[in-house]
Each structure stands twice: as C-alpha cells, then as structure tokens.
Short mmCIF file of C-alpha atoms and ligand atoms in Angstrom, two decimals:
data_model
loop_
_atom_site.label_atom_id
_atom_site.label_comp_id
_atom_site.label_asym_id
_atom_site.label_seq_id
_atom_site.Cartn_x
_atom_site.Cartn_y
_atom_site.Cartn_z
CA UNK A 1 -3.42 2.41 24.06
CA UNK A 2 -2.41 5.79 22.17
CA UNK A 3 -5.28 8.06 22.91
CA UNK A 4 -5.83 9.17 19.83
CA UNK A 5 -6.47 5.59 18.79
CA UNK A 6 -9.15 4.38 21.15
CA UNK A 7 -12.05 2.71 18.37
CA UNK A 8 -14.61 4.42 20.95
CA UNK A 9 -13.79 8.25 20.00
CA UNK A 10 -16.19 9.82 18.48
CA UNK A 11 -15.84 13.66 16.30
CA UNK A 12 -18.53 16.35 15.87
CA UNK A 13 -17.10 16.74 12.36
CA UNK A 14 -18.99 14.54 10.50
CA UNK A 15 -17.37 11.87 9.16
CA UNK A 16 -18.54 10.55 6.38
CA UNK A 17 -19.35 6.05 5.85
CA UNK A 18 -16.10 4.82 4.33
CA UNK A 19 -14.38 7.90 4.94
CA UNK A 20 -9.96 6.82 5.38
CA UNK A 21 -9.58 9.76 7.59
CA UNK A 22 -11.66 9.02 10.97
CA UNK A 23 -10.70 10.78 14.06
CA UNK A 24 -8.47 7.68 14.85
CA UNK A 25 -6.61 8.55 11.89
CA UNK A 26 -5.38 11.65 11.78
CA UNK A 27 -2.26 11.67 9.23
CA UNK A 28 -0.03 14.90 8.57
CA UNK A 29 0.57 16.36 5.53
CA UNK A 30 0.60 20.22 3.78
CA UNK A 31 -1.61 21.68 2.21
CA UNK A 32 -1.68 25.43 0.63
CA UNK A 33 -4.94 27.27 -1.15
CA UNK A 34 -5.66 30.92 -2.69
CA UNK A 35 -4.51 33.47 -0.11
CA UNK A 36 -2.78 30.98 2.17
CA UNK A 37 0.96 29.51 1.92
CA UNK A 38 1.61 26.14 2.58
CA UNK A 39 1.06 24.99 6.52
CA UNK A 40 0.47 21.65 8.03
CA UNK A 41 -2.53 19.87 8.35
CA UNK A 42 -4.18 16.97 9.38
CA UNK A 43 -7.62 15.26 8.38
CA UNK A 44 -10.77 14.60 9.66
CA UNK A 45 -13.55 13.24 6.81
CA UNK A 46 -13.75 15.47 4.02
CA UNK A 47 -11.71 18.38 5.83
CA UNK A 48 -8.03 19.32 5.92
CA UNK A 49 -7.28 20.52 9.98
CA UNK A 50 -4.98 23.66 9.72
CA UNK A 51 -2.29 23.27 12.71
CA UNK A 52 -1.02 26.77 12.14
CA UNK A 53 -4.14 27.97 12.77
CA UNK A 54 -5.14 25.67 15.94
CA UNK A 55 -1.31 26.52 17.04
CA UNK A 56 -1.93 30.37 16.98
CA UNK A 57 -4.85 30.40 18.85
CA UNK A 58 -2.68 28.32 21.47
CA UNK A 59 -4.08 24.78 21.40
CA UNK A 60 -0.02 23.68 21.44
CA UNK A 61 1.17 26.05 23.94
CA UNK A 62 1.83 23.43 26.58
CA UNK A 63 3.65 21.27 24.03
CA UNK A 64 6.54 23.58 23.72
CA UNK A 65 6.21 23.97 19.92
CA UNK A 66 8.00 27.07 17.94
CA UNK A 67 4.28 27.85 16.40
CA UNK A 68 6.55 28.62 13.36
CA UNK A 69 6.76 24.52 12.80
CA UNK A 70 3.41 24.37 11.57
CA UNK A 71 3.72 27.22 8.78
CA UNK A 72 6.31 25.20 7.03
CA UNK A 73 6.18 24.17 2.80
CA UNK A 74 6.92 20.55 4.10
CA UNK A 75 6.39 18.56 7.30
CA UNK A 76 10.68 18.20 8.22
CA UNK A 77 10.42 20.71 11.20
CA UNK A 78 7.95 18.59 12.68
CA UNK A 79 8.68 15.32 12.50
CA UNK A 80 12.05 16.50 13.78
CA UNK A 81 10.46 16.93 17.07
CA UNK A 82 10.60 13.70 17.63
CA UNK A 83 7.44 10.90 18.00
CA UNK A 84 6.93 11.51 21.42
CA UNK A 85 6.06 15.59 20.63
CA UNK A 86 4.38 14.60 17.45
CA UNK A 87 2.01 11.90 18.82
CA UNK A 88 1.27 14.51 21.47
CA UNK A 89 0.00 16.95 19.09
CA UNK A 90 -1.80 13.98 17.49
CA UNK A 91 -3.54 13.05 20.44
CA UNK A 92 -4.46 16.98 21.33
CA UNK A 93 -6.23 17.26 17.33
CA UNK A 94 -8.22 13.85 19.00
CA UNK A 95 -9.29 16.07 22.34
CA UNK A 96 -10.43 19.03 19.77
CA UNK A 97 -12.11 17.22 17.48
CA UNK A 98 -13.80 14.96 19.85
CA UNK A 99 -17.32 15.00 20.92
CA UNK A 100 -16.73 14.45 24.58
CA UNK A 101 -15.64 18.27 25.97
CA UNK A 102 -15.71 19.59 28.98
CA UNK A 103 -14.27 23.05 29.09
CA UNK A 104 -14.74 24.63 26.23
CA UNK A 105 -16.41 23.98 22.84
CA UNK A 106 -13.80 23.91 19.99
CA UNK A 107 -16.24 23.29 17.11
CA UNK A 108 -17.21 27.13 17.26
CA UNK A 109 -13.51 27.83 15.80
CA UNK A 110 -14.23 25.61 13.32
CA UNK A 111 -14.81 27.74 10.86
CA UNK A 112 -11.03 28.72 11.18
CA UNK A 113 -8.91 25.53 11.15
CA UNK A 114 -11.54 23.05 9.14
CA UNK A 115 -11.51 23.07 5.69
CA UNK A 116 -12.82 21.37 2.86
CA UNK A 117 -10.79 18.83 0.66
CA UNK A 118 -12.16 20.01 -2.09
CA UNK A 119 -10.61 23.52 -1.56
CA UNK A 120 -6.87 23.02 -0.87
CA UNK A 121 -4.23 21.88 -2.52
CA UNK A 122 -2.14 18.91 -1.40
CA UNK A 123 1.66 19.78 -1.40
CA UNK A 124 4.11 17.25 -1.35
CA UNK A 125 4.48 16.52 1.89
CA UNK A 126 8.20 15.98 2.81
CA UNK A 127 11.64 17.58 2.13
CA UNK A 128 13.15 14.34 0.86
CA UNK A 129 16.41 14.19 1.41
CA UNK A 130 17.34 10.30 0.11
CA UNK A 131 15.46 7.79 -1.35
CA UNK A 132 15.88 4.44 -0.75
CA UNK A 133 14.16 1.73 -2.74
CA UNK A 134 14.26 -2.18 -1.37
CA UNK A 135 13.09 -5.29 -2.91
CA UNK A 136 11.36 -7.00 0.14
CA UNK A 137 8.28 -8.64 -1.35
CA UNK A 138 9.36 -12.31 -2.18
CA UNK A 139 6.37 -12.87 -4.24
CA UNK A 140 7.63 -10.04 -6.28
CA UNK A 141 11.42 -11.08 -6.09
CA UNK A 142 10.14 -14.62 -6.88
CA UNK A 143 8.42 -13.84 -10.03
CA UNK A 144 10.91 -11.41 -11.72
CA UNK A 145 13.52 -14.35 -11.13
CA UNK A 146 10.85 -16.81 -13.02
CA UNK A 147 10.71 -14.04 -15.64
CA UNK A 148 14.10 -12.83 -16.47
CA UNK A 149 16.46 -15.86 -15.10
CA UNK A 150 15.23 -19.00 -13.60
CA UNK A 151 11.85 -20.39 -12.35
CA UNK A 152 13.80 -22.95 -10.90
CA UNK A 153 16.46 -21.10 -9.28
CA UNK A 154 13.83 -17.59 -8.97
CA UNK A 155 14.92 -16.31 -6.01
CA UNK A 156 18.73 -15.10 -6.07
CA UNK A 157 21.37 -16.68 -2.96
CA UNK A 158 21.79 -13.19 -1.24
CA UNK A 159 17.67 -12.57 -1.24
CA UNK A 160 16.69 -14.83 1.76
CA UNK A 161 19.91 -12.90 4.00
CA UNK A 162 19.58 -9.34 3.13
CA UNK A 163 17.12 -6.64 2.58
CA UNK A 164 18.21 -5.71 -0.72
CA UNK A 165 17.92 -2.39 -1.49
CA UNK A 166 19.59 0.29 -3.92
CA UNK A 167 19.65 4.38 -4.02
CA UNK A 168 16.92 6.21 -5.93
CA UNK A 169 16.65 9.83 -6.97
CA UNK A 170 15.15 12.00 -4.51
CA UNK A 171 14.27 14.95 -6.64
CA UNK A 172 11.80 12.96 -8.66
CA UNK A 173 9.46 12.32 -5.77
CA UNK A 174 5.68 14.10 -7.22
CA UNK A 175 3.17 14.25 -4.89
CA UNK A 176 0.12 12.70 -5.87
CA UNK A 177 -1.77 14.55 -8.75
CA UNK A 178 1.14 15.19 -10.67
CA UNK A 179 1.13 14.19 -14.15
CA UNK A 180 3.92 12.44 -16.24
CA UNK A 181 5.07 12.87 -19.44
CA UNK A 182 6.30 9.41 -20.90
CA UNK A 183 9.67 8.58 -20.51
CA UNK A 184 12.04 8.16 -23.10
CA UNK A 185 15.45 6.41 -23.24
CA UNK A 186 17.59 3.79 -25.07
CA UNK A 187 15.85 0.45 -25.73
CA UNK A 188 17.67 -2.69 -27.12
CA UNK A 189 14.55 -4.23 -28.77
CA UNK A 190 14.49 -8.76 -28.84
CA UNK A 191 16.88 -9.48 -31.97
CA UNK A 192 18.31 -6.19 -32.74
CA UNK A 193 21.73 -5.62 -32.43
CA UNK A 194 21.94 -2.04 -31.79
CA UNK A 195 19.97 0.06 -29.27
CA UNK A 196 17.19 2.23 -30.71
CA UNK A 197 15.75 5.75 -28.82
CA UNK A 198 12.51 6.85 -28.21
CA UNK A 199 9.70 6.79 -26.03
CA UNK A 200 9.04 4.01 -23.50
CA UNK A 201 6.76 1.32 -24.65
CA UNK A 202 6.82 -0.35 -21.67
CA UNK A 203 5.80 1.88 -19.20
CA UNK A 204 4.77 0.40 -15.64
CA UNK A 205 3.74 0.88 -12.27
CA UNK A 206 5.10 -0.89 -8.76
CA UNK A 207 2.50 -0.85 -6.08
CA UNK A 208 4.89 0.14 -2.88
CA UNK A 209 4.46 1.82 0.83
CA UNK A 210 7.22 3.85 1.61
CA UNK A 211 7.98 5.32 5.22
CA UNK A 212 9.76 8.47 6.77
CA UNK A 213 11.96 9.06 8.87
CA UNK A 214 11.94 11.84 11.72
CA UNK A 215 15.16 11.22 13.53
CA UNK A 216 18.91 11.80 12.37
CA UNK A 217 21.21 9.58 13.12
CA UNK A 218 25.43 10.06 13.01
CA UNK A 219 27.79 8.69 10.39
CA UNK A 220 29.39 5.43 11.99
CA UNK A 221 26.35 4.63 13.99
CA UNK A 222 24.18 1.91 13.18
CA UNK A 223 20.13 1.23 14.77
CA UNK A 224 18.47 -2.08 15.64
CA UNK A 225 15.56 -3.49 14.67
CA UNK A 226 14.65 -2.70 18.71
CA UNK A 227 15.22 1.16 18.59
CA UNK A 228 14.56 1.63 14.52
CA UNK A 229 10.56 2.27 14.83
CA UNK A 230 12.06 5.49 17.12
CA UNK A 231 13.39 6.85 13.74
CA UNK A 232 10.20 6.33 11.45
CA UNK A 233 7.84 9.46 11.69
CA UNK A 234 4.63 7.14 9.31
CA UNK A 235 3.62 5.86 5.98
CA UNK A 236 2.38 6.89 2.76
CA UNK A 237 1.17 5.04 -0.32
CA UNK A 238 4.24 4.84 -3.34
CA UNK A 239 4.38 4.75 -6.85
CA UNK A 240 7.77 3.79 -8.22
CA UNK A 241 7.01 4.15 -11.79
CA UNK A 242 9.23 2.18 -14.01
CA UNK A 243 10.21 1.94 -17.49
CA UNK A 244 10.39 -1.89 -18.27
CA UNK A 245 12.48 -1.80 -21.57
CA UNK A 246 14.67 0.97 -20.57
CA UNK A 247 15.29 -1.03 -17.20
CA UNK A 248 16.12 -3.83 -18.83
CA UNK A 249 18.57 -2.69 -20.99
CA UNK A 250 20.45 -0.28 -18.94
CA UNK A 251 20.52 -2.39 -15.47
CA UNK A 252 23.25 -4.25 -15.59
CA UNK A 253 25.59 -4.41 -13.86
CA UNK A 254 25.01 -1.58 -11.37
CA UNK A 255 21.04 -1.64 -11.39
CA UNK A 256 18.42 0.72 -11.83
CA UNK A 257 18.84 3.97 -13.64
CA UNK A 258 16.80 6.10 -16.17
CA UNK A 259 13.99 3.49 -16.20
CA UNK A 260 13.08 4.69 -12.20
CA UNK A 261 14.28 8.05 -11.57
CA UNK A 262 12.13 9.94 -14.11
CA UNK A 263 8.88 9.95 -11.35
CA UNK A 264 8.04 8.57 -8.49
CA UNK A 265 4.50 9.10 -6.75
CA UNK A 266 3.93 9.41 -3.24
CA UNK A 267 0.87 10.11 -1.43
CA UNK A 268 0.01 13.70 0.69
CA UNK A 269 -0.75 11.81 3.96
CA UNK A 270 1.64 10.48 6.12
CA UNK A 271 -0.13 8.11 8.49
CA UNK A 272 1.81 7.78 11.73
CA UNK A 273 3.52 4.70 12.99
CA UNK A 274 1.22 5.19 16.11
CA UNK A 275 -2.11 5.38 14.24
CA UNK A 276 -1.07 1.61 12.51
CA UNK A 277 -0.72 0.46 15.96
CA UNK A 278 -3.65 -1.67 16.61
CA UNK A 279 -3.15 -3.52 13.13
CA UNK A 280 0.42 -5.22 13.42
CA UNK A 281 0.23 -8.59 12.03
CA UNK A 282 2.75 -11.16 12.06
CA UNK A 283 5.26 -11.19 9.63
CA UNK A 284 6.36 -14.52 7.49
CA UNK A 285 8.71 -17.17 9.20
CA UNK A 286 11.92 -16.26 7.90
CA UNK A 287 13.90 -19.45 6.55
CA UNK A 288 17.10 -19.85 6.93
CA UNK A 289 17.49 -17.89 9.94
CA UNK A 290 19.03 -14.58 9.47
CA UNK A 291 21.80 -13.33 11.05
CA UNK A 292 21.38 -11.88 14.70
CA UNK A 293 21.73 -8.01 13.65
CA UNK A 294 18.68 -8.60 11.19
CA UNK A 295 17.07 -10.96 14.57
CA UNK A 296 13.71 -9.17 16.04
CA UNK A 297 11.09 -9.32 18.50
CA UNK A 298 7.77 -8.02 18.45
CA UNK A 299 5.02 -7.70 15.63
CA UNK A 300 6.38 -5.81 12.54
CA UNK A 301 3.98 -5.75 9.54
CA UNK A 302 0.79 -4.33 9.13
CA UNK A 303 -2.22 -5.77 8.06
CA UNK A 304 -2.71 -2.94 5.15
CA UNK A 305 -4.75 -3.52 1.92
CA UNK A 306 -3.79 -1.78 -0.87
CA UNK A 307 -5.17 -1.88 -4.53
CA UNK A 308 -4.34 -0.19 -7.72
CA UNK A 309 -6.79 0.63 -10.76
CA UNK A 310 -6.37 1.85 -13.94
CA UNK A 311 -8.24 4.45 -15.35
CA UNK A 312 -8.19 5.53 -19.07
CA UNK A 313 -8.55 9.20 -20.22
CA UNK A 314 -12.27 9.86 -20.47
CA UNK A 315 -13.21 5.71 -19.41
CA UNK A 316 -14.24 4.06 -16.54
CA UNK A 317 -11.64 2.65 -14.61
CA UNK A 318 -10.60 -1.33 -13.82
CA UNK A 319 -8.93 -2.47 -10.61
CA UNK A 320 -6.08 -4.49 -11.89
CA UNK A 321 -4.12 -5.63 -8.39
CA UNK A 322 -5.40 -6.29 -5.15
CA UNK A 323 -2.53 -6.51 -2.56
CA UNK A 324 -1.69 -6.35 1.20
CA UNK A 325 1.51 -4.72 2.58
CA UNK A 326 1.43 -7.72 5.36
CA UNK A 327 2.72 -9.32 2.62
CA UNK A 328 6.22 -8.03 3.17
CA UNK A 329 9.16 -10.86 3.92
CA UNK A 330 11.72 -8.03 5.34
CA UNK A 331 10.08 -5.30 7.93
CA UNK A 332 10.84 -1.72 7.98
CA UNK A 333 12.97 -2.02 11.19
CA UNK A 334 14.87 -5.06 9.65
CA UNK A 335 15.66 -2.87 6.11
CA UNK A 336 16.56 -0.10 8.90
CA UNK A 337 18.86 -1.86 10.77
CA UNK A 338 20.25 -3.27 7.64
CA UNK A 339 20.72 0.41 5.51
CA UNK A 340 22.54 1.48 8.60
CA UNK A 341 24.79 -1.59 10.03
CA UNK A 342 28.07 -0.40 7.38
CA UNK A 343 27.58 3.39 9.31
CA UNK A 344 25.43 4.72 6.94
CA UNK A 345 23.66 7.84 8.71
CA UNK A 346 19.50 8.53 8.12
CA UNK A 347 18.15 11.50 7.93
CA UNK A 348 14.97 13.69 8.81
CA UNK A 349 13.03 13.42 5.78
CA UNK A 350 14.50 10.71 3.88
CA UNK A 351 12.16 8.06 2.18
CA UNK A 352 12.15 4.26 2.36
CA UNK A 353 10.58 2.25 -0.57
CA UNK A 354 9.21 -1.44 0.41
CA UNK A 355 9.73 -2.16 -3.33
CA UNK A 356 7.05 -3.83 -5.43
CA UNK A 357 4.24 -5.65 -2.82
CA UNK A 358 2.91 -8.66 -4.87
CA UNK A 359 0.98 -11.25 -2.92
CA UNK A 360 0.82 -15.17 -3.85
CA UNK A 361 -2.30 -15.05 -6.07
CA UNK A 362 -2.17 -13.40 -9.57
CA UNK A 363 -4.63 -10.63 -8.38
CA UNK A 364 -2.41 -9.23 -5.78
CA UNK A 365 0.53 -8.37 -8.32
CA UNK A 366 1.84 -5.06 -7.77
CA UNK A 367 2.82 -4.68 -11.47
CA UNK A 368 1.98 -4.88 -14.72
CA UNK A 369 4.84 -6.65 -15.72
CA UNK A 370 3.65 -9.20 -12.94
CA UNK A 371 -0.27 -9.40 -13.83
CA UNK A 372 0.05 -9.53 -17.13
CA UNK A 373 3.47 -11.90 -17.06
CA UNK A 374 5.35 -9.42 -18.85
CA UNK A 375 2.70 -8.70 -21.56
CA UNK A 376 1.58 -12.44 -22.41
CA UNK A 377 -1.82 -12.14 -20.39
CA UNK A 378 -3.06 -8.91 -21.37
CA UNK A 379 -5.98 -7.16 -18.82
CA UNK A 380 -9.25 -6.32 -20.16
CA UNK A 381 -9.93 -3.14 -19.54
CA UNK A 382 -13.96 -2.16 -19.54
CA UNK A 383 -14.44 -0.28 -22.82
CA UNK A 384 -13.09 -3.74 -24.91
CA UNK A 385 -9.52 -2.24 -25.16
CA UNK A 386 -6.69 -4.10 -23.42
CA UNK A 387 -3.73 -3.04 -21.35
CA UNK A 388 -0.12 -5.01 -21.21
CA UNK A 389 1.37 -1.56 -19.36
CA UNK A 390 0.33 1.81 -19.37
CA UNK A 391 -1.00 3.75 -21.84
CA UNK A 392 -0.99 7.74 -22.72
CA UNK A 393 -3.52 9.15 -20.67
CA UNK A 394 -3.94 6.77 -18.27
CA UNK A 395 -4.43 7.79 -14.58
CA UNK A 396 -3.48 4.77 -11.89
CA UNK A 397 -4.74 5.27 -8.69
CA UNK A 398 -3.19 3.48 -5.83
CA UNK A 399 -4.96 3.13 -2.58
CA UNK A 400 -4.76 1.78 0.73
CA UNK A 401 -6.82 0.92 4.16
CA UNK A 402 -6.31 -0.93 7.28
CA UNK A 403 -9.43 -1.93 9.07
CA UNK A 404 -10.27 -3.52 12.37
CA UNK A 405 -13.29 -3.45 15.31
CA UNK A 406 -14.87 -0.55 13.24
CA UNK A 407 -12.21 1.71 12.73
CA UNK A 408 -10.76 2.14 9.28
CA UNK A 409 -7.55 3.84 8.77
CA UNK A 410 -7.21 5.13 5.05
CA UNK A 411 -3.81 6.28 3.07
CA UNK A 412 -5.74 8.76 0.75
CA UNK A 413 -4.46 7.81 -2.92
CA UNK A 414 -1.44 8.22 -4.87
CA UNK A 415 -2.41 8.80 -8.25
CA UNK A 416 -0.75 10.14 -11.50
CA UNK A 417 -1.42 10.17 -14.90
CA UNK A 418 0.85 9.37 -18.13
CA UNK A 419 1.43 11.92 -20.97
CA UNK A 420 2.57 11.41 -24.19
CA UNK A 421 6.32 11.74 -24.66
CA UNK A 422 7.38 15.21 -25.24
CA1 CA B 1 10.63 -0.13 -6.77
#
C-alpha cells in the first residue's frame, strides 16, 4: 500500500467530519494570497500546505528537488518529475502531518506552511497545454442518440470500438470560481430558415472528470493501456460548459465549436492517481470485444460519486444530478492508448475530458439537456421557479468523493456562475 494511503493515519491538524481533504488525500494544486506569489500546495482539512515553504526549510532535501519547483504559478514543473518523485513528496506531507513522530515535532512550524482556506486564493492549477474532450459515458452517448437521431439505432457503429474523442480549446480552461458571461453565437431556431444572433438560450452544463498528464511522450510513439497510468499525474472535477443551440447548429460536419470553447471549469485540486488507489472498481464488460491495442488488464475505473446542484443568485440551491464516474464504458488508459496509437505525442500538462458522465437512472444525468430531456421535463427548483438550462446568475457547483473503510477522498468543487451576455 502507498504510505500515504494507509486508512489508519492519523494528522494533528484537525480535520474536520466530512472534510474531502483527509491526510490520505492530499491533492496538489496552487494557491497565491496578499504578499505571497503563487506556490504549490497541498491540503489537509480546512488548510492549504505551502510546499515552498516545507521545501525551504529542507523537508525535500533528500528527494533531490530544485526547491524552485514548488514556487511555480502552475503545478507543470512538478508533475514533470515524474510519479515516482511526486508520490514521494506525497508520502513525506503524510510523515509531517502525521501524529505518530519520532524525531522531531513538525506541528511547531505550523504556523509557517498551514494555512487557512479561507485566506488564499485558488489558482488554476495547470499550464494546459491541449485539451482533449471524449465521449465515453454510454448512458450519455445513448441518450443524445435517442434525442437527436434514433432511439432505436442511439448508439452510433464506431461508439462500441473507439474512444471517441475531439480537440477542445485549451485557453478557455477557468479554474473554479470564475464567472461566465453568457455566450452568444448564431442559432438556427425550429422552422426558421435563416440563422438569427444573440445570446445563448440554451446554456448547459456536462458533469465530467478530467485527468493530467505528467509525462511527455515523442511524436511517432504510441502508450498502452499497461504503461498509460505512468503518464497521468491525477484528477480533477470538469465543467465543459456547452451552448446547446449554438452546438447544434454549428456541429456538423466537423463537431464542436463556439458552443464549447467559450469556458470550461476545472477544479484547483488535482487528486493523484495514487490517492484513488484503494477505490478501483471494475469497469463494464465491453461487448463486442475491442480490438487488442484497446485490450487491458487490471481494474481501471473508480468508484467516484459526483453530483451537481444548481444554485440561483440570492436562492437556495437544488441538486439536480447525482452521478458516479465508475460509470465510464472507456477508461483513461484505454482513451490514452487510443489518442496516441496514430503517433500523436502527450504532453506535461495537457488535459483529458471523460465527456458527459450520465448513469442509467434519470437522476444521474450529467446534463441538463439529459435531465430535463432537452427541456420537456423541466426541474423544480426550490423557490417555485423552474429550470430547462441555466439561467443568468446561476452558480452550478459540481462535486465529487470517493469513500471506503472510513476514509473519504474529496475533489473540492468546480463551480462557476453565468452572467448575462455582454
Ligand atoms: Ca464534453
């Protein structure tokens, strides 16, 4: 077992009932706050851990770290060291924080590397390089095919054979926090004949987990679904916002355009591929067989609930989707092995989408367009009003958990919030 992950560690930092950031946990992200530039951190309860800080006064030394890594605006440097260097650090912040020391008592530095949440700034957390978004939920896949083509034929012939997938904008990734302003764009409303412009009226989330990668790899090479967990640094909780009507209009024949790349939310805590360990599940039986470079052996999803709620300007808030990312037909090493089997090279820093994670029941949708079948089943929201998307001022909040044998392993949130059009 990683050390860091043993359910038996205990911290002297409190850690508060319910709290996603136990000392099993331990994510990475950057943070910044009046009078200090950005740096990484971890998390422990309701405290950001300053690594620049723990690095200076030497508790890295013997890991061979340029202290310089951990006073970076974004984690790249880092997870460029590779998992084996980066779970070590990981597994020294468990030592530290733990209450079992022998040599020396950390917790009276703690006034230098602990601070509170509520005093920092989350940055986003990665240098993205590319963004990839796939479409690997076949509950999701299923029902867009029963809505816009065929409930008999939902599913299209390619889906069951390949990870589909498609470029995204990279420069769009917010961290969480940030607010959008409405998108606007062409629209070619039912019966007219011409398109009209203005501001989206169809405005919708996608419930997603997206991973990292930490390790390059060289045009003309491809990685298996044995080796491509060695190139994926952790996970964080996605947003792919999407604009429904432009979508629709503007997506064929190449696919998406203007109605994704005008925001996309990630969360500020990358949880590492090590710290999901202990809650690999099974993924679904994959029928037909795939082809052998898509084959793989081991346990590849992860039993990790996820949820999304809406909350309106100045209302209380309504939790609209209850979902699991276990859910997933295609696993991150499959899409991996897939994205690079034609040569195509990764990078440190680059961002994989899982696309839209709906489960089989209609409360595990991971859109609106989904749970509210495209605006025929509106959702009741608490103050009497009713939602079929998004609304101005609305704030969705996406979280996500794993839990097992006491130890609960939290995402954070990604939330953002929707301003009018400008
Ligand atoms: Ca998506």
């Amino acid at each position: 077992m990683t050390q860091a992950n043993d359910p038996t560690l205990q911290s002297w930092v409190d850690v508060p009932e319910g709290s996603d950031f136990p000392i099993q946990n331990l994510p990475f992200g950057v943070y910044k706050m009046k009078d200090r530039s950005p740096r990484l951190a971890s998390a422990i309860g309701d405290y950001v851990i300053d690594l620049f800080v723990l690095a200076k006064h030497g508790f890295f030394d013997d890991l061979d770290i340029d202290r310089k890594v951990f006073r970076q605006q974004y984690l790249n440097d880092f997870m460029a060291l590779g998992r084996a260097k980066t779970g070590a650090v990981r597994n020294r912040l468990a030592d530290i924080l733990d209450t079992d020391l022998e040599n020396w008592d950390a917790s009276e530095l703690k006034d230098f590397f602990l601070v509170p949440m509520s005093e920092v700034e989350m940055c986003l957390p990665v240098k993205v390089g590319d963004y990839t978004d796939f479409y690997s939920s076949i509950e999701h896949a299923t029902n867009l095919g029963c809505l816009f083509r065929d409930p008999e034929n939902a599913l299209l012939p390619n889906w069951r054979h390949i990870p589909v997938g498609y470029h995204g904008r990279a420069s769009s990734i917010i961290v969480s926090g940030t607010d959008i302003h409405r998108p606007k764009g062409q629209q070619m409303p039912a019966g007219a004949d011409a398109p009209v412009f203005g501001p989206c009226k169809l405005l919708d989330f996608e419930l997603e987990v997206a991973f990292v990668t930490c390790k390059p790899t060289n045009l003309g090479e491809n990685v298996t679904t044995a080796n491509a967990e060695d190139h994926i640094f952790g996970l964080a909780l996605f947003n792919d916002w999407s604009a429904r009507d432009i979508q629709k209009w503007e997506y064929v024949p190449l696919g998406p355009f203007l109605g994704k790349n005008f925001a996309s939310t990630i969360s500020p805590w990358i949880v590492t591929l090590d710290a999901l360990e202990p809650f690999r599940v099974p993924g679904p039986v994959q029928e037909p067989a795939v082809l052998p470079y898509l084959q793989y052996e081991g346990t590849r999803n992860i039993d990790l609930k996820l949820s999304v709620e809406i909350v309106p300007e100045d209302g209380q808030g309504k939790v609209v989707s209850e979902s699991n990312f276990k859910y997933m037909y295609w696993n991150m090493a499959q899409q991996l092995a897939h994205h690079t089997v034609n040569g195509c090279n990764l990078n440190v820093g680059d961002v994989y989408a899982s696309g839209t994670i709906s489960g089989k029941e209609k409360g595990s949708y991971g859109s609106m367009l989904e749970i509210t079948w495209r605006g025929t089943e509106p959702v009741d929201m608490p103050d009497g009003s009713q939602r079929k998307f998004i609304n101005d001022g609305d704030t969705v909040v996406m979280k996500g958990y794993c839990e097992k044998d006491g130890v609960r392993i939290g995402f954070g949130e990604a939330s953002g919030k929707i301003l009018p059009a400008t």
